[in-house]
Amino acid sequence: MPRGGFTVRRIGDRWELVNSGFYGRGVVVNSWPRERHAEAFAHCYRLNGRTVEELLAAFR
């Protein structure tokens, strides 16, 4: 599994975790319902080697 390059994108009513550099644009690693966006972004930050605290600080 790659250690970086993960992004979250919104497609319709869900959030998708992708790593297009490693897996390609069509591969969805995980997905969440639209209302669980905080969980999707926190998961993305952790996979990119960052802490959830860094995520929260970015939105203050």
Coordinates of C-alpha atoms in Angstrom, one line a residue:
M1 CA 0.0 0.0 0.0
P2 CA 1.3 3.5 -0.8
R3 CA 2.2 5.9 2.0
G4 CA 0.9 9.0 0.3
G5 CA -1.1 10.4 -2.6
F6 CA -4.5 9.7 -1.3
T7 CA -7.3 12.1 -2.0
V8 CA -11.1 12.3 -1.3
R9 CA -13.5 13.2 -4.0
R10 CA -17.2 13.7 -3.9
I11 CA -19.2 11.7 -6.5
G12 CA -22.9 12.2 -6.3
D13 CA -24.1 11.3 -2.8
R14 CA -20.9 9.7 -1.6
W15 CA -17.2 10.4 -0.8
E16 CA -14.6 8.3 -2.5
L17 CA -11.0 7.7 -1.4
V18 CA -8.7 7.3 -4.3
N19 CA -5.0 7.2 -5.1
S20 CA -4.8 7.8 -8.8
G21 CA -1.0 7.9 -8.9
F22 CA -0.6 4.4 -7.5
Y23 CA -3.9 2.6 -8.4
G24 CA -5.2 4.7 -11.3
R25 CA -8.1 7.1 -11.5
G26 CA -10.8 4.4 -11.7
V27 CA -9.9 2.5 -8.6
V28 CA -11.9 3.5 -5.4
V29 CA -10.1 2.4 -2.3
N30 CA -13.1 3.1 0.0
S31 CA -16.3 5.1 0.0
W32 CA -18.6 6.8 2.6
P33 CA -22.1 8.3 2.5
R34 CA -22.2 12.1 2.0
E35 CA -23.0 12.8 5.6
R36 CA -19.9 11.0 6.9
H37 CA -17.4 13.4 5.2
A38 CA -15.4 13.9 8.4
E39 CA -14.6 10.2 8.6
A40 CA -13.6 10.2 5.0
F41 CA -11.2 13.1 5.4
A42 CA -9.8 11.8 8.7
H43 CA -9.1 8.4 7.0
C44 CA -7.4 10.1 4.1
Y45 CA -5.2 12.2 6.4
R46 CA -4.1 9.0 8.3
L47 CA -3.2 7.2 5.1
N48 CA -1.1 10.1 4.0
G49 CA 0.9 9.9 7.2
R50 CA -0.7 12.9 8.9
T51 CA -2.7 13.1 12.1
V52 CA -6.3 13.9 12.6
E53 CA -5.2 16.9 14.7
E54 CA -3.5 18.3 11.6
L55 CA -6.8 17.9 9.7
L56 CA -8.7 19.7 12.5
A57 CA -6.1 22.5 12.6
A58 CA -6.4 23.0 8.9
F59 CA -10.1 23.9 9.2
R60 CA -9.8 26.3 12.2

